[in-house]
Short mmCIF file of C-alpha atoms in Angstrom, two decimals:
data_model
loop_
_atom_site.label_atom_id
_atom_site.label_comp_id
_atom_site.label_asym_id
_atom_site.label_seq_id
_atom_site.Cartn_x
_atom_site.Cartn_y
_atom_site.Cartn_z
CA UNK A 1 0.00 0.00 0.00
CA UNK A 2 1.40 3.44 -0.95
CA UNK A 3 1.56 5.77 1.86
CA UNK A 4 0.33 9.49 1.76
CA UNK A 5 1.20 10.06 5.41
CA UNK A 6 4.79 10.11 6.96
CA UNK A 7 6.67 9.49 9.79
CA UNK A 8 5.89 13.46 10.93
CA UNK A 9 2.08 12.85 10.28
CA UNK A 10 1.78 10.11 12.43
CA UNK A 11 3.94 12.08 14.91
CA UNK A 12 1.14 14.57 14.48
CA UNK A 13 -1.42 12.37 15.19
CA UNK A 14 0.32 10.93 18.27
CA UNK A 15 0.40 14.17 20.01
CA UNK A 16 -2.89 15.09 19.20
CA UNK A 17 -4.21 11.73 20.70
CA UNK A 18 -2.79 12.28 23.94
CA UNK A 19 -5.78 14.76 24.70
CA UNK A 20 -7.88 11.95 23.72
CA UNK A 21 -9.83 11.49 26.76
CA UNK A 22 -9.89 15.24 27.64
CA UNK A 23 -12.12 15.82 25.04
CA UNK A 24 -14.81 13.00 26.79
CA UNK A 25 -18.44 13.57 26.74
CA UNK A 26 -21.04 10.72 27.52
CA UNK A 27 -23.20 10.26 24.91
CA UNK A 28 -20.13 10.31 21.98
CA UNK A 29 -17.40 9.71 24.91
CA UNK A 30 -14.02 9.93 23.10
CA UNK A 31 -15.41 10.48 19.31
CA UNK A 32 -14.46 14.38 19.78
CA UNK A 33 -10.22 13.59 20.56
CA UNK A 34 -10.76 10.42 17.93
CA UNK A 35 -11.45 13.09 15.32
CA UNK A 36 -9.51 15.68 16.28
CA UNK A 37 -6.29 13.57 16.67
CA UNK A 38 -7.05 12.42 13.09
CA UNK A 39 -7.95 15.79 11.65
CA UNK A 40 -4.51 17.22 9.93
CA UNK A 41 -4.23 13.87 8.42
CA UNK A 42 -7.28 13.21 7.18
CA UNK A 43 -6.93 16.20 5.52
CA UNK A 44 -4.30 15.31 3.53
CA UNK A 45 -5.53 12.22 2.76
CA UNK A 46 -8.32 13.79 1.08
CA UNK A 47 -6.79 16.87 0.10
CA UNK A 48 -7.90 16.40 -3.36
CA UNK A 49 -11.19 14.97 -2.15
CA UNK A 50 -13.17 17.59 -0.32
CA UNK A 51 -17.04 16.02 -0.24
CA UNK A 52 -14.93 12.96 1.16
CA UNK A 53 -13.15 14.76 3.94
CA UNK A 54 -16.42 16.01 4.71
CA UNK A 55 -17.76 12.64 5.37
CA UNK A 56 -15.23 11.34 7.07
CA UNK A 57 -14.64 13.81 9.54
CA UNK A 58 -18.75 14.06 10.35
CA UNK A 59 -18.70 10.49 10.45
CA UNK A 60 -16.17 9.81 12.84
CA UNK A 61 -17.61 12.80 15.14
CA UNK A 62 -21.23 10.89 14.93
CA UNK A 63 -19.92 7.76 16.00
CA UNK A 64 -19.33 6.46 19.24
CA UNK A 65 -16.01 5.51 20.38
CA UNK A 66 -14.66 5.16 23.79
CA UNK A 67 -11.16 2.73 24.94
CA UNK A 68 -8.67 2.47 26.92
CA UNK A 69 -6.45 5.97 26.26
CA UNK A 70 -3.00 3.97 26.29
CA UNK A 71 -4.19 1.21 23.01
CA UNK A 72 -6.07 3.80 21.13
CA UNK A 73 -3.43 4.31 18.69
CA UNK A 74 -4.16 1.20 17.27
CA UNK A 75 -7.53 1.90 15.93
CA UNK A 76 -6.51 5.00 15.04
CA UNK A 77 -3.73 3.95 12.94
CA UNK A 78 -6.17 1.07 11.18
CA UNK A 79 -8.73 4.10 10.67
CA UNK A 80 -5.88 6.14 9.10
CA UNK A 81 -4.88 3.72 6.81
CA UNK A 82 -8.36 2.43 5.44
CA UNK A 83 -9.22 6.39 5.11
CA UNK A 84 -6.35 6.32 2.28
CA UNK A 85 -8.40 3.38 1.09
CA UNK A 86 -11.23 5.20 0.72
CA UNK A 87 -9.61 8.10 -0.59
CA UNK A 88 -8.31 5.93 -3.45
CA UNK A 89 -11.41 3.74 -4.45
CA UNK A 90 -14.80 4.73 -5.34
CA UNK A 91 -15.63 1.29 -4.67
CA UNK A 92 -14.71 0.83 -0.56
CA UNK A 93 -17.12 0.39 1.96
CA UNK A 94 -16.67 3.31 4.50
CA UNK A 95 -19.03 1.14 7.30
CA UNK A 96 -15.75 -1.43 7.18
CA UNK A 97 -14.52 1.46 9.43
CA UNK A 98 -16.71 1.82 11.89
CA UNK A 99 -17.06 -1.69 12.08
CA UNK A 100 -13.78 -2.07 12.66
CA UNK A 101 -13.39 0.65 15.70
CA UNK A 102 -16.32 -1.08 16.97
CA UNK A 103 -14.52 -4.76 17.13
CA UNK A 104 -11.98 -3.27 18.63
CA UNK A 105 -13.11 -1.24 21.29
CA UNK A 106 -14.01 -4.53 23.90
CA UNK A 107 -11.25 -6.17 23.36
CA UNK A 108 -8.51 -3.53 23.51
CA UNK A 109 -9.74 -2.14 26.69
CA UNK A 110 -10.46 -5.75 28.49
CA UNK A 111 -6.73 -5.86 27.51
CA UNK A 112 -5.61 -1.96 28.31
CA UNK A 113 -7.99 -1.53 31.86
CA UNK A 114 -6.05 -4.52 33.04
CA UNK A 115 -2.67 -4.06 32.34
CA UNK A 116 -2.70 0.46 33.03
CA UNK A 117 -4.89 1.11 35.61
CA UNK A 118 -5.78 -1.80 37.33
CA UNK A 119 -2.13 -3.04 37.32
CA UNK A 120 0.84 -0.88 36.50
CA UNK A 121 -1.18 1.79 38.43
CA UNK A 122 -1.45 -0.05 41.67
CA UNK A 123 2.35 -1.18 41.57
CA UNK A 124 3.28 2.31 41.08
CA UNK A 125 1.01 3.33 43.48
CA UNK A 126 2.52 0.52 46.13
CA UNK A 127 6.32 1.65 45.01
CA UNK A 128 5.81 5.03 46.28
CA UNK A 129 3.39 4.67 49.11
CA UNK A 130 5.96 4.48 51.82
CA UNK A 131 8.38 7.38 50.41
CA UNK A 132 4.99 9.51 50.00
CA UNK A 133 4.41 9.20 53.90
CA UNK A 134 7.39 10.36 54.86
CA UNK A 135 7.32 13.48 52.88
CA UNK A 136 9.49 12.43 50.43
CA UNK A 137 9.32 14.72 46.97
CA UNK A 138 10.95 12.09 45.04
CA UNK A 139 7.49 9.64 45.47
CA UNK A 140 4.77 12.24 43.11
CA UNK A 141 7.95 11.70 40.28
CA UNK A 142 8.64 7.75 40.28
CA UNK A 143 5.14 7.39 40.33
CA UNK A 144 4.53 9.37 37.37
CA UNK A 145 7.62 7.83 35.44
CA UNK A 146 6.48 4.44 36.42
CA UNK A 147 2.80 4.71 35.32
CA UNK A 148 3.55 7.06 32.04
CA UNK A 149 6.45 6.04 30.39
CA UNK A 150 5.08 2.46 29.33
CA UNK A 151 1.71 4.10 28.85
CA UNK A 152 3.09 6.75 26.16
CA UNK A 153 4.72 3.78 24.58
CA UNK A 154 2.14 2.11 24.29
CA UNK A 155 0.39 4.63 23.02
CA UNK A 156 3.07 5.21 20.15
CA UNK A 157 4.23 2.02 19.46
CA UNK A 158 0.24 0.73 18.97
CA UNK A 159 0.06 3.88 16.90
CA UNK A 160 2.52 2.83 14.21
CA UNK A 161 1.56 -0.86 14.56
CA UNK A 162 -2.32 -0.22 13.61
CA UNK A 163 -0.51 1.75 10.42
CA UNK A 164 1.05 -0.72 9.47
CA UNK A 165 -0.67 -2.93 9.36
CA UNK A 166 -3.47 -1.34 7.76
CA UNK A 167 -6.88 -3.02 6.32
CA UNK A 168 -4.99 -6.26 5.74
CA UNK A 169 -5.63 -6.60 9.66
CA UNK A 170 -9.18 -6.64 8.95
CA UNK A 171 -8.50 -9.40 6.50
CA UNK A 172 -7.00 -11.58 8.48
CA UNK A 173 -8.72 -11.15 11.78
CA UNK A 174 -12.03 -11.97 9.26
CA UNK A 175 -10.08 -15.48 7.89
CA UNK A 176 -8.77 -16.41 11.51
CA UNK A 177 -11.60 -15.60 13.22
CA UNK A 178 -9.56 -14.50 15.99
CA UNK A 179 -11.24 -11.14 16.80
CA UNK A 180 -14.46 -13.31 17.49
CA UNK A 181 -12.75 -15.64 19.99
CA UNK A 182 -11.08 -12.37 21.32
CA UNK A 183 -13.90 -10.80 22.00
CA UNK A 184 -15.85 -13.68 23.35
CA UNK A 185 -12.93 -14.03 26.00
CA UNK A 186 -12.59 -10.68 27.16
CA UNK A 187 -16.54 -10.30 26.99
CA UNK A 188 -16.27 -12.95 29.98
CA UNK A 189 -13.52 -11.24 32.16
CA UNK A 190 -15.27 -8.17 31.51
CA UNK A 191 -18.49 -9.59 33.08
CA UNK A 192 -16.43 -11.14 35.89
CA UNK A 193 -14.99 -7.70 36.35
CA UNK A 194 -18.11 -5.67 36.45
CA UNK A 195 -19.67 -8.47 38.91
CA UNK A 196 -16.89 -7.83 41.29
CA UNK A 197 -17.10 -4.63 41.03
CA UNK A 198 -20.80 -4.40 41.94
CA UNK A 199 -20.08 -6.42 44.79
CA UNK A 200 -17.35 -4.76 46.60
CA UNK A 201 -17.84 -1.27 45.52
CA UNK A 202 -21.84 -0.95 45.61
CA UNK A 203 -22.53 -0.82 49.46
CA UNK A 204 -26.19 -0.98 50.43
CA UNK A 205 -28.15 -3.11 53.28
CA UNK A 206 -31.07 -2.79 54.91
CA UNK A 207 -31.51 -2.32 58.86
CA UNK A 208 -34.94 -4.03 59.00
CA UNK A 209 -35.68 -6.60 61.54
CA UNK A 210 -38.88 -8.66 61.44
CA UNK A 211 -41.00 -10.01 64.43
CA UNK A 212 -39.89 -7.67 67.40
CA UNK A 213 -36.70 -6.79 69.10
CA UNK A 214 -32.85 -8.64 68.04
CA UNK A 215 -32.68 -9.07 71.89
CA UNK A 216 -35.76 -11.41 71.92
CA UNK A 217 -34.70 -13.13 68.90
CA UNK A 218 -36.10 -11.33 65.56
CA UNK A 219 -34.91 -12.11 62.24
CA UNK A 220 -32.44 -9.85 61.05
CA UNK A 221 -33.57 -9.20 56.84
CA UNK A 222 -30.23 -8.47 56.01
CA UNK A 223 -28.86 -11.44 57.53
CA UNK A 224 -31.93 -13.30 55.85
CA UNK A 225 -31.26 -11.78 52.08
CA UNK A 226 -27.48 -12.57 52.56
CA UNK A 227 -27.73 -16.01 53.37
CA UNK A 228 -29.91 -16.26 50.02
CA UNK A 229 -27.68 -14.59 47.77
CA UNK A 230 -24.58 -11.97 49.35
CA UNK A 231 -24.75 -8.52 47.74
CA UNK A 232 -28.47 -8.81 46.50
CA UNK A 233 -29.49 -5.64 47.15
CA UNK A 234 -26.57 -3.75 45.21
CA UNK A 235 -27.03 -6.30 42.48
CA UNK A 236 -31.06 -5.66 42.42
CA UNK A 237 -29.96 -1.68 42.64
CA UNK A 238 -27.44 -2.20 39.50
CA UNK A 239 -29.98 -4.05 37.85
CA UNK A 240 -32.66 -1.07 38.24
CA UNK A 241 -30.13 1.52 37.02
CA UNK A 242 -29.28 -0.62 33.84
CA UNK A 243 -32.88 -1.12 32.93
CA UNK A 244 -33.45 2.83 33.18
CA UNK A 245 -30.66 3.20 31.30
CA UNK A 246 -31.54 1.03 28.69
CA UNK A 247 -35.12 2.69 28.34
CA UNK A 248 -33.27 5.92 27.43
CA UNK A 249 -33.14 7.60 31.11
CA UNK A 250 -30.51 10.61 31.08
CA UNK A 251 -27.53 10.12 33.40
CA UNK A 252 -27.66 13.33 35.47
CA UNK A 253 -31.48 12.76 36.18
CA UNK A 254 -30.65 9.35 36.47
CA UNK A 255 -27.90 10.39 39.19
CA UNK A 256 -30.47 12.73 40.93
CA UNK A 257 -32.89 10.95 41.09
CA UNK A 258 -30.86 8.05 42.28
CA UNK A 259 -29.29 10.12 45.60
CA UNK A 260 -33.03 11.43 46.22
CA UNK A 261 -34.61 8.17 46.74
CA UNK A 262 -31.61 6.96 48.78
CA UNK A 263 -32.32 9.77 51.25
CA UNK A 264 -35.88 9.08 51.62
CA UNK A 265 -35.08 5.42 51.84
CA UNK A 266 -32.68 5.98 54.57
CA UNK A 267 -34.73 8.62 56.63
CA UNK A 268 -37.67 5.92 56.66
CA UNK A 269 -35.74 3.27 57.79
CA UNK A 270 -35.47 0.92 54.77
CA UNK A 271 -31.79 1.14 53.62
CA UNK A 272 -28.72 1.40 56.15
#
């Protein structure tokens, strides 16, 4: 494949993306730093194509997109490199493109939650927990070295890799089927994860006691509901949010409406 973009364009592009997630809004999340870190070289991609630049920049901005920051260069380099595709045949399906950020997105941030935050962050954090105690200026430093340097090569190395590689990656995955088996892994971790998750982070019990006093031997309902099934409340409360969610309930009423009915819960008794 003959290249329109070099080594300085994709340097462009790299420092561009690292504002990725600054740009984050919920209903898009990161579609406004996906475009923008893409934006001087899709222009010249399509510098002789106008209408196309058009549609590819409104199309990316329309489209939903959200990953872990650090592997993001790897779609983006893909997306780069089927743009020149595009730019070249009349013929090229453009929704290969979004179905390709789409396949991707699961997958690379299964891979990129657990390796960045969930794991280089808490070593970091553990390597400089002591020095930070003792007032040491050295700890804010290691832990930022420790945590960023193999996150910003990660970020530039997957940057050049997606590049390369191109649309034949799309090729491949397709005759290996190994994108589908990727997905269907991490698509079980993930579930794992967010299952743990519910259970240690979402704290909510009920103080209720049924048939008198504890002292004359009443049944405790929290006792009760975790001998059934630990957690059940959070879990019922999880389930709740997802199915208002899912009916098309906005977040910040969603969130207001959430802390409201806790209150009124708690001042009556129901919830501890």
């Amino acid at each position: 494949m003959t290249s329109k973009l070099s080594k300085k364009d994709l340097n462009r592009v790299f420092v561009r993306y690292i504002a990725l997630n600054c740009m984050n809004d919920y209903p898009g999340q990161m579609h406004s730093g996906f475009t923008f870190s893409m934006l001087p070289s899709l222009e010249k991609i399509y510098a002789e194509y106008p209408e196309k630049l058009n549609e590819s920049v409104m199309r990316h901005y329309a489209e939903y997109f959200n990953i872990t920051p650090s592997l993001a260069g790897f779609p983006l380099g893909i997306t780069l490199a089927m743009e020149e595709e595009n730019a070249k045949s009349e013929d090229f399906d453009v929704t290969t493109i979004s179905g390709m950020k789409t396949a991707l997105m699961g997958p690379l941030s299964a891979i990129g939650d657990t390796i960045f935050p969930a794991t280089l962050r808490i070593i970091a954090t553990a390597m400089v927990t002591e020095m930070a105690a003792k007032g040491s200026i050295l700890a804010p430093i290691i832990f930022l070295l420790v945590y960023n340097i193999p996150n910003f090569l990660a970020r530039f190395y997957s940057l050049k890799l997606g590049y390369n590689l191109g649309s034949d990656f799309i090729i491949q995955s397709e005759k290996s089927n190994i994108m589908q088996k990727v997905s269907y892994a991490c698509s079980v971790v993930g579930l794992m994860a967010i299952g743990a998750m519910c259970a240690f982070n979402i704290k909510i019990s009920t103080p209720i006691v049924i048939g008198g006093s504890v002292k004359d031997g009443a049944m405790k309902l929290q006792e009760t509901l975790d001998s059934i099934l630990p957690g059940m409340l959070s879990l019922i409360l999880v389930g709740i949010i997802y199915w208002l969610l899912d009916r098309g309930v906005k977040v910040v009423p969603l969130l207001l409406g959430t802390m409201v009915v806790g209150v009124a819960l708690f001042m009556l008794g129901i919830i501890a």
